[in-house]
Amino acid sequence: MNDFLNTSIEFIKGVGPKRAELLQTELGIFTLWDMVNHFPFRHEDRTTILPISSVQNTEHSIQLRGKIERITKEGTGRGKRLKAYLNDGTGKLELVWFKGIDWMEKKLNTTDQFLIHGKPQAFKGSFNIVHPEVVVWDDASNHTQMRIKPIYSLTEMLKKRGLDNKILSQVTYSIVNDSRFSVQEFLPASILKENGLINLSNAYKHIHSPKSGDDIDHAIHRIKFNELFNLQYKILSRKTEVKMKVKGVVLAQIGTYFNSFYTNHLAFDLTNAQKRVLKEIRGDVKRGIQMNRLVQGDVGSGKTIVAWFAMLMAIDNGFQACLMAPTEILAQQHYESLLEYGEMLNLNITLLTGSTKSKAKKEVLEQLSSGKLNAIIGTHALIEDPVKFQNLGMCIIDEQHRFGVAQRAKLWTQYNPAPHVLVMTATPIPRTLAMTVYGDLDVSAIDEMPPGRLPVRTVHKYKSQFTEVALFAEQQVKAGKQVYIVYPLIHESDKLDYQDLMSAYDNIIRYFPLPEYQISLVHGKLKAADKEAEMKRFKEGKTQIMMATTVIEVGVNVPNANVMIIENSERFGLSQLHQLRGRVGRSAAQAYCIMLSGSKLSNTAKQRIRAMESTTDGFEIAALDMKLRGPGEIDGTKQSGIMDLNLSDIVKDEELLYITRKVVSDLLENDPNLELSGHRGLKEHFQKIMRGKVWRRIS
Ligand code: ADP
Ligand code: MG
């Protein structure tokens, strides 16, 4: 960086020590370089002057020029105001001030031409402007007024201390128009050309001091390109590095366990999507490089069996496997299915959770380290200290959003060569996030449902229609089916949520009286063992109705349940609604999801409900969810700390995200260490952005 840009902001005209200190504490601006990296969030076009005759209703400020006539003061006390009329020959427009009256009165006169800036509003059949900006035209005619003005974000403190947009824009203007101003270009000319990018100096110049709308567009495009390009570099270079440095267990062969299970014990044909994902996993694990793969598949797409085959790949090669689930209920459920599979093959499989008794736990740990156990299913108990495998080859992590980044790494970092990591998620990740937050994982998609599944019929009903809904549920129960009724957590406090659930229960048993009907109740206040017992009763068909707070949100598999009633559905997020719906529709029977709500619905609640009614496609839902909530709210985004974006937005700039990803991956493929002479600028640039930034990843 050149000396000029390294200069302290204090020394630029109009700043000085006091303002410099403010800029430092409020905006983290120390140098001129920092200053020009504080980008405006919009621009105001002050290059055009409108004739008064063509003033209309508008959202924006306008600019007028004319002579002032008839300056009058009216009213008294609080109602006191200054009025003046601007006349430009095409018409007249009233200007009004309620504050700073004396000062303004002195400034105005009826001889000069004035340049007026402000937002017109309709007033008594014509227009007026309240508190316009006013400058004498002789001053205004110099370039600082008549230009496209950048608008910067300011803090309250800055405004209070008089450091306003006018001063900031003067400061940036004088920096970027200084003859010493230049920014070192880091992109090779070929990339600039292929992507129609302007050079960096011009981008900075034009975003702070544009001469036209085109200037602004080009500058913003270039700066967004930089941001997304840097982001992709951080992600992809890390991925390349892991591939080059982290040695993985070699799972060379597909052996007898895999083959025997596939040919003799599999009760159904795998879908093509399941087969494809298994092939991708197979391709990863034989290379001696650690696999870091994310398998996303909508609820019910059949991820468990894929995980099982991946575990068999390890076991066939003499390694152990583990599967970690986020809750006891889920771990238990996986354990039950995998135990059954394991018994068919005479494998030793066990369960380890927080509620495993210490004596049993000791035994499990011994069997793990001696290698007697082939596989273990568990909760985060698996990553607690004393757990030591003899030779771990495959880690499966189910429903990854519940695990933190560091937690997951604990599973495997102690082993060398590293075991493979397969993360399974039912939350479809929009492509944009797959390329960013999860961008260093390879992604597989099980994008096909097992055959014979009918889409869940989804409807919205008002609470007042509950009787109708209950009658429908009763019909289904009479036909041998089971029903979920889910309540949102409203109160942060288990106790109050419990009370809500209990009063709802009182209502439900009026429709489904004992002993004819049995109801399971699951909520946050229950102990894990009791929850499990309730889940079990439901699973075994001993109860027909499962009333629950969100505990069943993730993963439970009761194929006979075909009705999902969601109470207060307006309180759930879209992804959550979709997850809940995924609990039903797990068999060939038609399933139903009924979303109940109060009569008052916010706009976004309406959009969520409409989306649920119109599609069962998890990817569509996830993309819409991200639009409604903004990417920052999506799980994993905040923790990852990589979304250091200023002007760009991974949803709105999706196309540019693809482009930059492609540019970076081509670069890394051809010249992974950026050693070509034409890439020297790039290398320095990346060293700079990677320096001092702790950037570690997920699993
Ligand atoms: P999820 O992806 O939500 O974890 P599961 O693995 O629990 O889904 O599978 C849902 C149900 O579908 C299970 O009962 C499972 O046995 C069944 N299943 C999985 N794959 C197939 C398939 N290819 N054909 C038929 N049923 C399948
Ligand atoms: Mg599952």
XYZ file of C-alpha atoms and ligand atoms in Angstrom:
727
model
C 0.000 0.000 0.000
C 1.315 3.433 -0.768
C 2.270 5.964 1.891
C -0.577 8.248 1.040
C -3.240 5.683 1.907
C -1.398 4.804 5.100
C -1.605 8.378 6.321
C -3.618 8.925 9.467
C -7.088 10.282 8.808
C -6.273 13.104 11.200
C -4.171 14.857 8.583
C -6.773 15.162 5.877
C -8.354 18.591 5.453
C -11.482 18.984 7.532
C -10.697 16.237 10.060
C -8.068 17.048 12.699
C -7.374 15.226 15.980
C -10.844 15.447 17.560
C -12.761 14.141 14.585
C -10.052 11.569 13.906
C -10.590 10.143 17.334
C -14.332 9.967 16.761
C -13.849 8.186 13.459
C -11.576 5.684 15.152
C -13.855 4.858 18.022
C -17.114 4.970 16.101
C -16.200 3.456 12.755
C -12.759 1.934 13.282
C -11.282 4.315 10.743
C -7.613 5.094 11.339
C -6.082 5.679 7.927
C -7.164 7.065 4.589
C -7.359 3.495 3.367
C -9.851 2.675 6.134
C -11.810 5.754 5.193
C -12.218 4.822 1.551
C -13.265 1.352 2.610
C -16.233 2.844 4.395
C -18.532 2.574 1.412
C -21.665 4.628 0.907
C -24.836 2.547 1.114
C -26.579 4.632 -1.534
C -26.131 7.658 -3.740
C -28.216 10.729 -4.261
C -28.242 12.243 -7.684
C -27.754 15.980 -7.389
C -26.756 16.530 -10.957
C -30.201 17.415 -12.195
C -32.401 20.378 -11.436
C -36.131 19.963 -11.822
C -38.475 22.683 -13.051
C -41.081 23.414 -10.379
C -43.856 22.802 -12.902
C -42.922 19.138 -13.083
C -42.711 18.403 -9.347
C -44.681 15.276 -8.455
C -45.162 12.945 -5.563
C -41.890 11.112 -5.040
C -40.072 9.025 -2.494
C -36.836 10.839 -3.219
C -35.367 14.230 -2.661
C -35.330 16.611 -5.585
C -33.343 19.675 -6.507
C -34.789 23.017 -7.606
C -33.329 26.397 -8.515
C -34.941 29.793 -8.369
C -35.433 33.061 -6.592
C -37.024 33.460 -3.212
C -40.003 35.725 -2.782
C -42.309 36.648 0.071
C -40.435 35.605 3.219
C -42.918 35.580 6.104
C -43.084 34.459 9.725
C -46.336 33.001 10.950
C -47.778 31.670 14.199
C -46.477 31.928 17.721
C -44.781 29.633 20.251
C -44.568 26.080 19.023
C -46.566 26.857 15.930
C -44.096 29.478 14.841
C -42.802 28.952 11.314
C -40.888 30.605 8.522
C -42.324 30.484 5.024
C -40.842 31.434 1.712
C -41.781 30.855 -1.907
C -39.380 29.632 -4.519
C -40.098 30.819 -8.042
C -38.176 29.446 -11.022
C -40.273 30.889 -13.798
C -42.155 27.622 -14.347
C -44.008 27.782 -11.052
C -43.922 28.500 -7.348
C -43.340 26.186 -4.408
C -43.655 26.819 -0.707
C -40.679 26.237 1.629
C -41.280 25.878 5.373
C -39.093 25.872 8.476
C -40.201 25.134 12.021
C -36.707 25.144 13.476
C -33.653 27.344 13.037
C -35.959 30.105 11.913
C -33.767 33.075 12.811
C -30.709 31.600 11.202
C -32.562 30.761 8.024
C -34.195 34.145 7.848
C -30.763 35.749 7.784
C -29.587 33.421 5.069
C -32.474 33.998 2.704
C -32.848 37.024 0.462
C -34.883 37.967 -2.574
C -31.996 38.903 -4.823
C -29.852 35.753 -5.142
C -30.602 32.544 -6.999
C -30.900 29.583 -4.616
C -30.374 25.874 -5.032
C -32.935 23.947 -2.981
C -32.809 20.315 -2.016
C -35.463 18.289 -0.211
C -38.405 15.961 -0.430
C -41.598 17.522 -1.744
C -44.884 16.623 -0.110
C -48.400 17.237 -1.241
C -49.909 20.140 0.639
C -53.266 21.808 0.062
C -53.505 20.891 -3.592
C -49.919 21.745 -4.381
C -46.473 20.894 -3.004
C -44.214 22.197 -0.303
C -40.817 21.236 1.102
C -40.219 21.213 4.834
C -36.694 22.038 6.031
C -35.002 22.013 2.618
C -31.252 22.379 2.248
C -30.522 25.820 0.839
C -27.408 27.160 -0.866
C -26.815 30.324 -2.797
C -26.486 29.332 -6.436
C -23.077 30.973 -6.908
C -21.616 28.596 -4.324
C -23.684 25.751 -5.506
C -22.495 26.042 -9.026
C -19.086 24.819 -7.964
C -18.670 21.070 -8.256
C -19.147 20.088 -4.612
C -22.886 20.674 -4.734
C -23.842 19.658 -8.216
C -22.778 16.058 -8.152
C -23.904 12.582 -7.261
C -23.633 12.494 -3.523
C -22.581 9.370 -1.651
C -24.626 8.652 1.478
C -22.759 6.971 4.317
C -23.972 5.163 7.363
C -23.348 7.196 10.501
C -23.632 6.415 14.163
C -25.753 8.477 16.527
C -22.612 9.659 18.258
C -21.114 10.915 15.015
C -24.254 12.861 14.202
C -24.398 14.284 17.694
C -20.852 15.505 17.459
C -21.491 17.153 14.101
C -19.660 14.655 11.936
C -22.359 14.383 9.306
C -22.676 13.020 5.827
C -21.601 16.299 4.321
C -18.259 16.194 6.095
C -17.696 12.506 5.379
C -18.418 12.967 1.707
C -16.076 15.943 1.533
C -13.350 13.869 3.170
C -13.727 10.884 0.867
C -14.010 13.229 -2.097
C -10.727 14.897 -1.322
C -8.979 11.563 -0.760
C -10.019 9.857 -3.974
C -9.468 12.981 -6.069
C -5.984 13.595 -4.679
C -3.247 13.151 -7.266
C -1.457 10.774 -4.906
C -4.447 8.452 -4.664
C -3.988 5.059 -6.243
C -4.866 1.534 -5.186
C -2.661 -1.367 -6.140
C -4.489 -3.697 -8.514
C -4.288 -7.352 -7.511
C -6.353 -9.045 -10.169
C -4.554 -10.197 -13.301
C -5.552 -8.273 -16.414
C -7.117 -11.388 -17.885
C -9.599 -11.729 -15.004
C -10.467 -8.036 -15.212
C -11.105 -8.341 -18.887
C -13.067 -11.570 -18.852
C -15.368 -10.294 -16.155
C -15.760 -6.761 -17.428
C -14.276 -5.250 -14.268
C -12.904 -1.757 -13.871
C -9.586 -1.373 -12.081
C -9.444 -0.952 -8.344
C -8.395 2.710 -8.232
C -11.320 3.664 -10.409
C -13.702 1.536 -8.391
C -12.774 3.416 -5.222
C -12.825 6.734 -7.003
C -16.228 6.139 -8.529
C -17.990 4.761 -5.526
C -17.096 7.852 -3.499
C -17.136 10.391 -6.268
C -19.143 9.200 -9.260
C -19.878 11.299 -12.298
C -22.705 9.150 -13.579
C -24.978 6.274 -12.699
C -22.777 4.017 -14.798
C -19.771 4.955 -12.687
C -21.648 3.809 -9.617
C -22.779 0.536 -11.163
C -19.296 -0.382 -12.318
C -17.739 0.558 -9.004
C -20.249 -1.436 -6.980
C -19.864 -4.407 -9.259
C -16.105 -4.384 -8.841
C -16.278 -4.044 -5.060
C -18.855 -6.805 -4.746
C -16.679 -8.942 -6.957
C -13.771 -8.365 -4.569
C -15.804 -9.305 -1.531
C -17.166 -12.516 -2.980
C -13.852 -13.347 -4.588
C -12.088 -13.000 -1.228
C -14.770 -15.086 0.439
C -14.417 -17.852 -2.101
C -10.675 -17.742 -1.807
C -10.836 -18.181 1.946
C -13.165 -21.127 1.585
C -11.606 -22.863 -1.367
C -7.980 -22.382 -0.379
C -8.771 -23.932 2.963
C -10.418 -26.830 1.202
C -7.411 -27.284 -1.071
C -5.127 -27.143 1.936
C -7.051 -29.831 3.813
C -6.944 -31.970 0.714
C -3.204 -31.523 0.448
C -2.335 -31.828 4.118
C -4.809 -33.889 6.135
C -4.116 -37.543 5.544
C -7.180 -39.713 5.750
C -7.697 -43.328 6.621
C -7.574 -45.466 3.481
C -10.689 -47.559 3.032
C -9.463 -49.515 0.078
C -12.074 -52.177 -0.418
C -15.759 -52.806 -0.431
C -15.877 -56.009 1.588
C -18.122 -58.793 2.739
C -20.178 -56.852 5.266
C -21.159 -54.259 2.721
C -21.874 -56.794 0.012
C -23.696 -59.204 2.255
C -25.928 -56.495 3.659
C -26.612 -55.116 0.227
C -27.563 -58.439 -1.328
C -29.134 -60.304 1.574
C -30.582 -57.902 4.101
C -31.719 -54.731 2.424
C -35.519 -54.669 2.522
C -35.901 -52.246 -0.383
C -34.034 -51.026 -3.430
C -31.929 -47.966 -2.892
C -33.077 -44.935 -4.807
C -30.800 -43.696 -7.559
C -29.965 -40.700 -5.414
C -28.897 -42.930 -2.522
C -26.738 -44.975 -4.876
C -25.143 -41.878 -6.335
C -24.294 -40.476 -2.908
C -22.778 -43.797 -1.857
C -20.611 -43.714 -4.951
C -19.447 -40.229 -4.061
C -18.548 -41.379 -0.567
C -16.819 -44.413 -1.945
C -14.768 -42.175 -4.229
C -13.675 -40.070 -1.254
C -12.651 -42.727 1.233
C -10.219 -44.735 -0.830
C -7.852 -41.892 -1.667
C -5.972 -41.423 1.593
C -7.368 -37.897 1.927
C -9.858 -37.095 4.640
C -13.425 -36.955 3.425
C -15.412 -33.921 4.553
C -18.773 -34.446 3.003
C -22.162 -33.032 3.707
C -25.111 -35.168 2.709
C -28.278 -33.219 2.473
C -31.523 -34.941 1.949
C -35.002 -33.835 2.759
C -36.740 -35.449 5.692
C -37.658 -38.985 4.792
C -35.244 -39.218 1.874
C -33.421 -42.112 3.545
C -30.178 -40.785 4.946
C -29.838 -43.432 7.655
C -29.253 -46.292 5.300
C -26.634 -44.273 3.446
C -24.893 -43.625 6.762
C -25.023 -47.312 7.540
C -23.346 -48.274 4.281
C -20.666 -45.658 4.898
C -20.067 -47.210 8.309
C -19.769 -50.629 6.702
C -17.076 -49.290 4.380
C -14.988 -48.578 7.477
C -15.809 -51.848 9.212
C -14.988 -53.856 6.100
C -11.497 -52.404 6.197
C -10.929 -53.214 9.850
C -11.890 -49.802 11.210
C -14.520 -48.664 13.678
C -17.360 -46.276 12.953
C -19.433 -43.927 15.023
C -22.633 -41.997 14.601
C -23.334 -38.931 16.687
C -26.859 -37.551 17.033
C -27.901 -34.335 18.747
C -30.449 -35.759 21.203
C -30.920 -38.918 23.245
C -34.151 -39.754 21.481
C -32.465 -39.584 18.112
C -29.427 -41.524 19.235
C -31.709 -44.160 20.691
C -33.697 -44.365 17.509
C -30.634 -44.707 15.301
C -29.284 -47.268 17.698
C -32.424 -49.373 17.424
C -32.318 -49.494 13.645
C -28.584 -49.961 13.352
C -28.520 -52.592 16.073
C -30.991 -54.593 14.060
C -28.870 -54.200 10.928
C -25.717 -55.036 12.888
C -27.193 -58.210 14.285
C -27.842 -59.451 10.783
C -24.101 -59.238 10.206
C -22.941 -60.281 13.663
C -21.366 -56.929 14.352
C -20.905 -55.421 17.796
C -22.741 -52.166 18.128
C -23.601 -50.202 21.214
C -25.066 -46.954 22.479
C -23.453 -44.272 24.600
C -25.369 -41.284 25.904
C -25.353 -39.004 28.896
C -27.640 -41.379 30.721
C -25.506 -44.479 30.255
C -24.705 -45.705 33.776
C -21.083 -45.362 34.788
C -20.441 -49.088 35.075
C -21.838 -49.753 31.618
C -19.959 -46.772 30.317
C -16.680 -48.125 31.602
C -17.275 -51.325 29.761
C -18.193 -49.538 26.550
C -15.021 -47.473 26.720
C -12.915 -50.570 27.178
C -14.523 -52.306 24.261
C -14.005 -49.240 22.127
C -10.329 -48.963 22.842
C -9.714 -52.683 22.572
C -11.440 -52.730 19.207
C -14.125 -55.191 20.277
C -16.868 -52.796 19.233
C -17.352 -52.249 15.531
C -19.545 -49.237 15.865
C -21.024 -46.915 18.421
C -24.042 -44.655 18.301
C -24.298 -41.782 20.719
C -24.897 -38.222 21.676
C -22.244 -35.639 22.528
C -21.203 -38.166 25.201
C -19.065 -39.519 22.361
C -16.864 -36.450 22.336
C -16.313 -36.292 26.031
C -12.822 -36.822 27.261
C -12.143 -40.464 27.954
C -13.706 -41.788 24.743
C -10.911 -43.338 22.740
C -11.348 -45.566 19.725
C -8.870 -48.206 18.750
C -9.032 -47.234 15.100
C -11.780 -44.897 14.098
C -12.379 -44.797 10.356
C -15.743 -43.106 9.833
C -17.625 -40.453 11.789
C -21.209 -39.777 10.909
C -22.756 -36.662 12.342
C -26.509 -36.460 12.063
C -28.473 -33.222 11.999
C -25.386 -31.084 12.152
C -26.964 -27.803 13.118
C -27.117 -28.873 16.697
C -23.385 -29.338 16.961
C -20.894 -26.537 17.155
C -17.881 -26.314 14.920
C -15.333 -27.156 17.581
C -17.466 -29.935 19.016
C -17.481 -31.818 15.788
C -13.755 -31.511 15.305
C -13.300 -33.201 18.678
C -14.514 -36.439 17.200
C -11.612 -36.878 14.885
C -8.701 -34.480 15.390
C -6.908 -36.788 17.811
C -6.468 -39.485 15.171
C -3.855 -39.678 12.459
C -4.556 -40.552 9.723
C -7.858 -38.796 10.156
C -11.139 -40.669 10.044
C -13.611 -39.582 7.396
C -16.386 -37.205 8.284
C -19.883 -37.408 6.904
C -22.313 -34.761 8.040
C -25.973 -35.425 7.395
C -28.557 -32.718 7.354
C -32.252 -32.688 6.686
C -32.264 -28.941 6.316
C -31.731 -28.397 2.651
C -29.052 -25.842 2.209
C -29.668 -23.367 -0.567
C -26.947 -23.383 -3.179
C -25.735 -20.003 -2.055
C -25.024 -21.259 1.462
C -23.588 -24.495 0.174
C -21.041 -22.314 -1.597
C -20.299 -20.106 1.367
C -20.885 -21.243 4.914
C -20.523 -24.868 3.913
C -18.326 -24.080 0.970
C -15.360 -26.154 2.056
C -17.376 -29.327 2.432
C -18.166 -31.434 -0.564
C -21.890 -31.606 -0.872
C -24.012 -34.574 -1.863
C -27.731 -34.422 -2.249
C -30.264 -37.192 -1.823
C -32.708 -35.384 -4.010
C -35.186 -38.165 -4.549
C -37.716 -39.726 -2.231
C -38.183 -43.468 -1.810
C -40.785 -44.622 -4.303
C -44.493 -44.613 -3.541
C -44.455 -41.591 -1.273
C -47.334 -39.202 -1.775
C -46.690 -35.554 -1.056
C -48.110 -34.516 2.303
C -51.388 -32.662 1.829
C -51.004 -29.366 3.592
C -53.743 -26.965 4.609
C -54.125 -23.906 6.766
C -57.070 -23.672 9.190
C -58.055 -21.083 11.738
C -58.303 -22.029 15.381
C -62.039 -21.464 15.165
C -62.174 -24.441 12.809
C -60.613 -26.778 15.343
C -63.639 -29.025 15.732
C -63.538 -29.850 12.060
C -59.826 -30.621 12.341
C -60.359 -32.819 15.396
C -63.060 -34.794 13.613
C -60.734 -35.394 10.711
C -57.986 -36.563 13.055
C -60.445 -38.881 14.744
C -61.327 -40.497 11.426
C -57.661 -41.165 10.794
C -57.169 -42.632 14.246
C -60.210 -44.840 13.745
C -58.577 -46.052 10.540
C -55.561 -47.135 12.592
C -53.350 -44.113 12.014
C -51.595 -41.868 14.513
C -51.537 -38.117 14.971
C -49.019 -35.535 16.108
C -50.162 -32.272 17.638
C -47.292 -29.860 18.069
C -47.171 -26.668 20.116
C -44.558 -23.959 19.761
C -42.455 -22.931 22.698
C -43.701 -19.512 23.552
C -42.359 -18.610 26.934
C -38.635 -19.275 27.207
C -39.676 -20.949 30.438
C -40.447 -24.649 30.587
C -42.915 -24.036 33.341
C -45.165 -21.692 31.391
C -44.876 -23.729 28.221
C -45.865 -26.706 30.283
C -48.939 -24.875 31.516
C -49.904 -24.038 27.935
C -49.489 -27.615 26.922
C -51.580 -28.793 29.873
C -54.481 -26.512 29.067
C -54.272 -27.654 25.466
C -54.313 -31.217 26.762
C -57.516 -30.528 28.691
C -59.041 -29.405 25.432
C -57.809 -32.371 23.409
C -59.139 -35.025 25.791
C -62.606 -33.596 25.275
C -62.315 -34.714 21.660
C -60.334 -37.862 22.389
C -61.592 -39.164 25.714
C -59.885 -41.864 27.736
C -59.898 -44.835 27.761
C -60.899 -45.066 24.119
C -57.908 -42.953 23.115
C -54.443 -42.795 24.583
C -52.352 -39.664 24.415
C -48.583 -39.274 24.739
C -47.316 -36.003 26.127
C -43.762 -34.902 25.514
C -42.335 -31.593 26.681
C -39.216 -29.912 27.954
C -39.861 -30.624 31.606
C -39.760 -34.382 31.158
C -36.615 -36.304 32.018
C -34.853 -37.895 29.065
C -35.877 -41.381 30.148
C -39.530 -40.394 30.463
C -39.473 -38.719 27.090
C -38.085 -41.869 25.620
C -40.737 -43.985 27.297
C -43.460 -41.727 25.880
C -41.915 -41.807 22.424
C -41.709 -45.548 22.652
C -45.366 -45.914 23.546
C -46.264 -43.848 20.535
C -43.913 -45.714 18.272
C -45.346 -49.030 19.353
C -48.837 -47.773 18.637
C -49.936 -47.881 22.268
C -50.913 -44.238 22.067
C -52.675 -42.719 19.089
C -51.883 -39.103 19.691
C -48.584 -37.459 20.414
C -48.875 -34.002 21.894
C -45.542 -32.285 22.073
C -43.626 -29.080 22.185
C -40.894 -28.874 19.582
C -38.992 -31.900 20.896
C -40.125 -33.941 17.937
C -38.763 -31.394 15.550
C -35.822 -33.420 14.464
C -35.587 -36.929 13.191
C -38.244 -39.105 14.807
C -39.476 -41.888 12.615
C -42.940 -43.271 13.195
C -44.154 -44.292 9.745
C -47.688 -45.057 10.950
C -48.277 -41.469 12.025
C -49.854 -39.635 9.099
C -51.399 -36.473 10.536
C -49.391 -33.511 11.740
C -51.365 -30.762 13.397
C -49.328 -27.658 14.123
C -50.863 -25.312 16.670
C -50.007 -21.607 16.450
C -48.250 -22.343 13.208
C -47.717 -18.622 12.684
C -45.086 -18.789 15.403
C -42.857 -21.254 13.615
C -40.212 -20.434 11.060
C -40.576 -21.856 7.594
C -37.801 -24.428 7.926
C -39.206 -25.538 11.225
C -42.651 -26.003 9.715
C -41.142 -28.049 6.943
C -39.207 -30.196 9.408
C -42.344 -30.796 11.423
C -44.258 -31.780 8.339
C -41.465 -34.206 7.525
C -42.455 -36.300 10.536
C -45.386 -37.578 8.532
C -45.513 -39.019 5.047
C -43.053 -41.757 5.926
C -45.055 -44.599 4.487
C -47.112 -45.226 1.381
C -50.304 -43.864 3.019
C -51.527 -40.342 2.288
C -50.381 -37.957 5.007
C -51.744 -34.598 6.116
C -50.313 -31.492 7.663
C -52.753 -29.035 9.185
C -51.430 -25.652 10.184
C -53.632 -23.920 12.714
C -53.376 -20.232 13.426
C -55.156 -17.318 15.025
C -57.093 -14.974 12.781
C -54.495 -12.199 12.775
C -51.518 -13.044 10.626
C -48.504 -10.932 9.812
C -47.433 -10.680 6.210
C -44.473 -12.977 6.599
C -46.573 -15.508 8.502
C -48.980 -15.497 5.569
C -46.110 -16.017 3.148
C -44.759 -18.911 5.196
C -48.121 -20.611 5.343
C -48.708 -20.099 1.642
C -45.293 -21.543 0.857
C -46.059 -24.620 2.934
C -49.363 -25.131 1.158
C -47.863 -24.724 -2.276
C -44.748 -26.891 -2.127
C -43.217 -29.846 -0.321
C -39.838 -29.316 -1.932
C -37.333 -28.704 0.832
C -34.952 -26.785 -1.406
C -37.602 -24.374 -2.516
C -38.649 -23.920 1.100
C -35.096 -23.314 2.248
C -34.431 -20.743 -0.447
C -37.602 -18.889 0.435
C -36.836 -19.121 4.119
C -33.510 -17.480 3.499
C -35.187 -14.704 1.555
C -37.690 -14.096 4.325
C -35.152 -14.167 7.112
C -31.974 -12.986 5.452
C -28.886 -15.185 5.265
C -27.505 -13.866 8.542
C -30.244 -15.634 10.407
C -29.607 -19.031 8.955
C -27.998 -21.483 11.347
C -24.306 -21.682 11.051
C -23.832 -18.389 9.269
C -23.039 -16.315 12.289
C -20.762 -18.818 13.951
C -18.782 -19.290 10.814
C -17.672 -15.658 10.904
C -16.800 -15.693 7.251
C -19.627 -13.623 5.922
C -17.567 -10.518 6.087
C -19.571 -8.859 3.360
C -20.292 -5.227 3.008
C -21.932 -4.384 -0.289
C -22.691 -7.873 -1.495
C -25.414 -10.173 -0.402
C -25.255 -13.879 -1.100
C -28.922 -14.046 -1.955
C -29.189 -11.018 -4.208
C -25.774 -11.508 -5.733
C -26.142 -15.211 -6.294
C -24.949 -14.999 -9.867
C -21.800 -13.131 -8.951
C -21.226 -15.706 -6.236
C -21.191 -18.467 -8.857
C -18.901 -16.450 -11.059
C -16.349 -15.685 -8.370
C -16.394 -19.257 -7.165
C -15.605 -20.441 -10.646
C -12.846 -17.870 -11.095
C -11.223 -18.826 -7.784
C -11.516 -22.553 -8.302
C -9.961 -22.269 -11.768
C -7.164 -20.243 -10.265
C -6.488 -22.731 -7.496
C -6.631 -25.602 -9.891
C -4.075 -24.147 -12.285
C -1.812 -22.529 -9.747
C -2.661 -23.681 -6.187
C 0.227 -21.832 -4.565
C -0.040 -18.794 -6.821
C 3.498 -19.144 -8.040
C 3.064 -17.929 -11.596
C 4.598 -14.513 -12.149
C 1.272 -13.042 -13.261
C -0.199 -14.025 -9.903
C 2.218 -12.169 -7.675
C -0.237 -9.392 -6.952
C -2.874 -11.950 -6.057
C -0.543 -13.779 -3.744
C 0.305 -10.620 -1.835
C -3.342 -9.675 -1.688
C -4.361 -13.002 -0.208
C -1.513 -13.036 2.268
C -2.805 -9.716 3.448
C -6.429 -10.766 3.822
C -5.574 -14.072 5.467
C -3.122 -12.541 7.909
C -4.369 -12.122 11.417
C -7.764 -13.523 10.508
C -8.504 -16.603 12.483
C -10.545 -18.623 10.146
C -11.244 -22.135 11.081
C -13.929 -24.352 9.897
C -16.676 -26.585 10.739
C -16.053 -30.309 11.320
P -34.179 -39.358 6.894
O -33.487 -38.987 5.621
O -35.246 -38.381 7.249
O -33.220 -39.642 8.007
P -34.736 -42.126 7.129
O -33.367 -42.589 6.879
O -35.232 -42.143 8.521
O -34.950 -40.692 6.530
O -35.723 -42.915 6.176
C -37.113 -42.729 6.207
C -37.822 -44.031 5.977
O -37.663 -44.459 4.623
C -37.276 -45.152 6.828
O -38.370 -45.896 7.294
C -36.429 -45.956 5.859
O -36.324 -47.302 6.218
C -37.169 -45.791 4.556
N -36.328 -45.868 3.354
C -35.083 -45.384 3.192
N -34.637 -45.594 1.930
C -35.633 -46.228 1.277
C -35.778 -46.722 -0.057
N -34.810 -46.603 -0.970
N -36.944 -47.319 -0.384
C -37.932 -47.434 0.529
N -37.864 -46.997 1.795
C -36.719 -46.408 2.179
Mg -32.719 -39.049 9.952
